[in-house]
Amino acid sequence: DERKRPADAIDLTGDASQEKKQKVALADIAKEFICPITQELPFEPVMAKDGKIYEREAILEWFRKKDGDATSPSTGKVIDVELVPAVQVRNTIEALVKSGAIEGEAAAAWRKKLEQENEVKEKHAKAEGGDGDAMYWLGVSYEHGRNGVAKDTAKARAWYSCGADIRHPYCLAKLGEFLLLGIRSPVNNVLGIMNLTEAAHMGTDFAAYMLEAFFKGEYGLPK
């Protein structure tokens, strides 16, 4: 009892099969962009001299650890350290992730980085407008390499200094710590203690804790 379908019947099975093939093809494309070091989709992709795509900070850290003897993480051969920003790769990854063409953990991790990037941009705009809380947030982010930014104590100190200029208590405390420890500047016990003392009077627990240096006789201070 073989039955024939009407000539104008919609082949839903064929459509589903085609969609599946497209997803598989896009997934294969995405695999070509995976950074060999992080095993993730690069957020700031660069092309190295070995022809491979890497996350910028990851390949830079790889080169730093090699101490001048730059080798390819993929081939092991000696290569030049020049990196070229892969703008088209970044745009392609972003389009694939936003459209839902790439799914799973790789896409979720990339979306999180995008959210962090947008948050950092927002904090920069607020900090440049004089927001002390945003200055402190940026300082902590750069000091510890959080919220999607690379660790950079110079930028951290700069934002703490900006916050201290407008008498933000936590920025005063962190700048005081940097001055006591000589982070990105010569040690300055006097100015460091002045900042910490003012921050402590303003109710900053961290500053009060740092002033325990007097009890211990640390940082060149009298016990």
Short mmCIF file of C-alpha atoms in Angstrom, two decimals:
data_model
loop_
_atom_site.label_atom_id
_atom_site.label_comp_id
_atom_site.label_asym_id
_atom_site.label_seq_id
_atom_site.Cartn_x
_atom_site.Cartn_y
_atom_site.Cartn_z
CA ASP A 1 0.00 0.00 0.00
CA GLU A 2 2.57 2.52 -1.03
CA ARG A 3 1.30 6.08 -0.73
CA LYS A 4 2.61 9.03 -2.66
CA ARG A 5 3.02 12.45 -1.16
CA PRO A 6 1.36 15.38 -2.91
CA ALA A 7 3.70 17.17 -5.30
CA ASP A 8 3.46 20.39 -3.28
CA ALA A 9 4.18 18.78 0.13
CA ILE A 10 6.87 20.56 2.22
CA ASP A 11 9.95 18.44 2.88
CA LEU A 12 10.60 19.37 6.52
CA THR A 13 13.15 16.57 6.86
CA GLY A 14 15.20 18.08 4.05
CA ASP A 15 15.14 21.53 5.66
CA ALA A 16 16.25 20.12 9.01
CA SER A 17 19.03 18.17 7.34
CA GLN A 18 20.28 21.28 5.53
CA GLU A 19 20.25 23.31 8.75
CA LYS A 20 22.22 20.60 10.52
CA LYS A 21 24.82 20.60 7.73
CA GLN A 22 25.16 24.38 8.00
CA LYS A 23 25.71 24.19 11.76
CA VAL A 24 28.35 21.50 11.33
CA ALA A 25 30.09 23.61 8.68
CA LEU A 26 30.06 26.71 10.90
CA ALA A 27 31.34 24.68 13.85
CA ASP A 28 34.24 23.48 11.68
CA ILE A 29 35.02 27.09 10.75
CA ALA A 30 34.99 28.07 14.42
CA LYS A 31 37.47 25.28 15.24
CA GLU A 32 39.98 26.90 12.89
CA PHE A 33 39.89 30.02 15.06
CA ILE A 34 40.53 28.24 18.39
CA CYS A 35 43.70 29.57 20.04
CA PRO A 36 46.23 26.70 20.39
CA ILE A 37 47.30 28.05 23.79
CA THR A 38 44.01 28.87 25.54
CA GLN A 39 41.89 26.39 23.58
CA GLU A 40 39.23 29.09 23.41
CA LEU A 41 37.90 31.43 20.74
CA PRO A 42 40.26 34.42 20.86
CA PHE A 43 38.73 37.73 21.89
CA GLU A 44 41.69 39.76 20.62
CA PRO A 45 42.97 37.52 17.82
CA VAL A 46 46.37 38.03 16.23
CA MET A 47 48.22 36.12 13.58
CA ALA A 48 51.76 34.99 14.37
CA LYS A 49 54.54 34.27 11.90
CA ASP A 50 53.64 30.57 11.95
CA GLY A 51 50.34 31.48 10.25
CA LYS A 52 48.24 30.52 13.29
CA ILE A 53 45.64 32.61 15.12
CA TYR A 54 46.23 33.25 18.85
CA GLU A 55 44.75 35.22 21.72
CA ARG A 56 47.03 38.26 21.87
CA GLU A 57 47.84 38.18 25.59
CA ALA A 58 48.35 34.40 25.50
CA ILE A 59 50.97 34.46 22.72
CA LEU A 60 52.70 37.48 24.28
CA GLU A 61 52.96 35.62 27.59
CA TRP A 62 54.29 32.59 25.67
CA PHE A 63 57.03 34.72 24.12
CA ARG A 64 57.89 36.31 27.49
CA LYS A 65 58.38 32.89 29.07
CA LYS A 66 60.67 31.85 26.22
CA ASP A 67 63.00 34.72 27.20
CA GLY A 68 64.07 35.72 23.69
CA ASP A 69 64.04 32.24 22.16
CA ALA A 70 60.66 32.67 20.43
CA THR A 71 59.17 29.42 19.20
CA SER A 72 55.77 28.58 17.76
CA PRO A 73 53.36 26.98 20.26
CA SER A 74 51.97 25.00 17.33
CA THR A 75 55.08 23.82 15.46
CA GLY A 76 57.89 24.29 17.99
CA LYS A 77 59.97 26.07 15.34
CA VAL A 78 61.73 29.39 15.97
CA ILE A 79 59.64 32.29 14.65
CA ASP A 80 59.69 36.07 14.64
CA VAL A 81 57.71 37.70 17.47
CA GLU A 82 55.83 40.08 15.16
CA LEU A 83 52.05 39.80 15.54
CA VAL A 84 49.40 41.10 13.16
CA PRO A 85 45.91 42.00 14.48
CA ALA A 86 43.37 39.64 12.87
CA VAL A 87 40.48 42.11 12.64
CA GLN A 88 38.49 40.06 10.13
CA VAL A 89 38.77 36.98 12.35
CA ARG A 90 37.46 38.98 15.32
CA ASN A 91 34.53 40.29 13.26
CA THR A 92 33.72 36.79 11.98
CA ILE A 93 33.78 35.26 15.47
CA GLU A 94 31.57 38.05 16.82
CA ALA A 95 29.05 37.61 14.00
CA LEU A 96 28.94 33.83 14.47
CA VAL A 97 28.51 34.07 18.24
CA LYS A 98 25.88 36.81 18.17
CA SER A 99 23.85 35.01 15.51
CA GLY A 100 23.86 31.78 17.51
CA ALA A 101 25.70 29.96 14.72
CA ILE A 102 28.34 28.94 17.29
CA GLU A 103 26.97 27.40 20.46
CA GLY A 104 28.25 25.69 23.58
CA GLU A 105 30.98 26.57 26.10
CA ALA A 106 33.21 28.32 23.57
CA ALA A 107 30.45 30.72 22.58
CA ALA A 108 29.39 31.29 26.20
CA ALA A 109 32.97 32.13 27.22
CA TRP A 110 33.31 34.57 24.32
CA ARG A 111 30.01 36.28 25.18
CA LYS A 112 31.21 36.73 28.76
CA LYS A 113 34.37 38.44 27.48
CA LEU A 114 32.23 40.74 25.34
CA GLU A 115 30.12 41.65 28.38
CA GLN A 116 33.30 42.37 30.34
CA GLU A 117 34.66 44.53 27.55
CA ASN A 118 31.45 46.57 27.49
CA GLU A 119 31.56 46.93 31.28
CA VAL A 120 35.18 48.15 31.16
CA LYS A 121 34.25 50.72 28.49
CA GLU A 122 31.36 51.90 30.67
CA LYS A 123 33.63 52.23 33.72
CA HIS A 124 36.22 54.13 31.68
CA ALA A 125 33.56 56.61 30.56
CA LYS A 126 32.38 57.12 34.15
CA ALA A 127 35.93 57.41 35.52
CA GLU A 128 36.87 59.97 32.89
CA GLY A 129 33.76 61.88 33.97
CA GLY A 130 35.05 62.04 37.56
CA ASP A 131 33.39 58.99 39.15
CA GLY A 132 35.65 57.86 42.02
CA ASP A 133 34.01 54.45 42.38
CA ALA A 134 34.71 53.73 38.70
CA MET A 135 38.34 54.82 39.17
CA TYR A 136 38.70 52.40 42.07
CA TRP A 137 37.02 49.60 40.09
CA LEU A 138 39.45 50.13 37.21
CA GLY A 139 42.40 50.29 39.58
CA VAL A 140 41.52 46.93 41.14
CA SER A 141 40.84 45.39 37.73
CA TYR A 142 44.23 46.41 36.34
CA GLU A 143 46.10 45.59 39.56
CA HIS A 144 44.86 41.99 39.62
CA GLY A 145 44.04 41.37 35.95
CA ARG A 146 40.31 41.03 36.51
CA ASN A 147 37.15 41.73 34.51
CA GLY A 148 38.77 40.86 31.21
CA VAL A 149 41.71 43.29 31.37
CA ALA A 150 45.36 42.31 31.43
CA LYS A 151 47.29 42.89 34.65
CA ASP A 152 48.96 46.32 34.49
CA THR A 153 50.13 47.90 37.74
CA ALA A 154 51.06 51.13 35.96
CA LYS A 155 47.45 51.67 34.89
CA ALA A 156 46.25 50.56 38.32
CA ARG A 157 48.44 53.16 40.02
CA ALA A 158 47.31 55.84 37.58
CA TRP A 159 43.63 55.24 38.37
CA TYR A 160 44.29 55.08 42.13
CA SER A 161 46.11 58.40 41.83
CA CYS A 162 43.19 59.96 39.96
CA GLY A 163 40.82 58.74 42.66
CA ALA A 164 43.09 59.98 45.43
CA ASP A 165 43.12 63.44 43.81
CA ILE A 166 39.36 63.68 44.38
CA ARG A 167 39.73 62.18 47.90
CA HIS A 168 38.05 58.86 47.16
CA PRO A 169 38.77 56.86 50.37
CA TYR A 170 39.54 53.50 48.79
CA CYS A 171 41.75 55.06 46.11
CA LEU A 172 43.60 56.96 48.85
CA ALA A 173 44.15 53.68 50.68
CA LYS A 174 45.39 51.80 47.60
CA LEU A 175 47.69 54.63 46.56
CA GLY A 176 49.04 54.66 50.11
CA GLU A 177 49.76 50.94 49.84
CA PHE A 178 51.50 51.41 46.48
CA LEU A 179 53.66 54.18 47.96
CA LEU A 180 54.61 52.08 50.98
CA LEU A 181 55.51 49.08 48.82
CA GLY A 182 57.19 51.07 46.07
CA ILE A 183 54.88 49.75 43.34
CA ARG A 184 55.48 51.67 40.11
CA SER A 185 57.23 54.44 42.04
CA PRO A 186 60.01 54.82 44.60
CA VAL A 187 59.05 53.97 48.19
CA ASN A 188 57.57 57.01 49.93
CA ASN A 189 56.71 56.14 53.54
CA VAL A 190 55.65 59.65 54.49
CA LEU A 191 53.15 60.19 51.68
CA GLY A 192 52.02 56.59 51.90
CA ILE A 193 51.19 56.88 55.61
CA MET A 194 49.48 60.25 55.03
CA ASN A 195 47.17 58.71 52.43
CA LEU A 196 46.45 55.64 54.55
CA THR A 197 45.76 57.71 57.66
CA GLU A 198 43.34 59.97 55.82
CA ALA A 199 41.59 56.97 54.29
CA ALA A 200 41.36 55.29 57.71
CA HIS A 201 39.78 58.43 59.21
CA MET A 202 37.25 58.29 56.37
CA GLY A 203 36.26 54.78 57.48
CA THR A 204 38.29 52.56 55.14
CA ASP A 205 39.00 49.24 56.89
CA PHE A 206 41.80 48.34 54.47
CA ALA A 207 43.68 51.54 55.36
CA ALA A 208 43.31 50.84 59.09
CA TYR A 209 44.62 47.34 58.51
CA MET A 210 47.66 48.66 56.59
CA LEU A 211 48.45 51.01 59.49
CA GLU A 212 49.18 47.88 61.52
CA ALA A 213 52.63 48.36 59.96
CA PHE A 214 53.40 50.57 62.97
CA PHE A 215 52.66 47.70 65.35
CA LYS A 216 54.94 45.36 63.38
CA GLY A 217 57.58 47.92 62.48
CA GLU A 218 57.20 47.18 58.76
CA TYR A 219 57.98 49.21 55.61
CA GLY A 220 60.76 51.07 57.40
CA LEU A 221 58.40 52.46 60.05
CA PRO A 222 59.22 52.58 63.78
CA LYS A 223 57.60 49.80 65.79
#
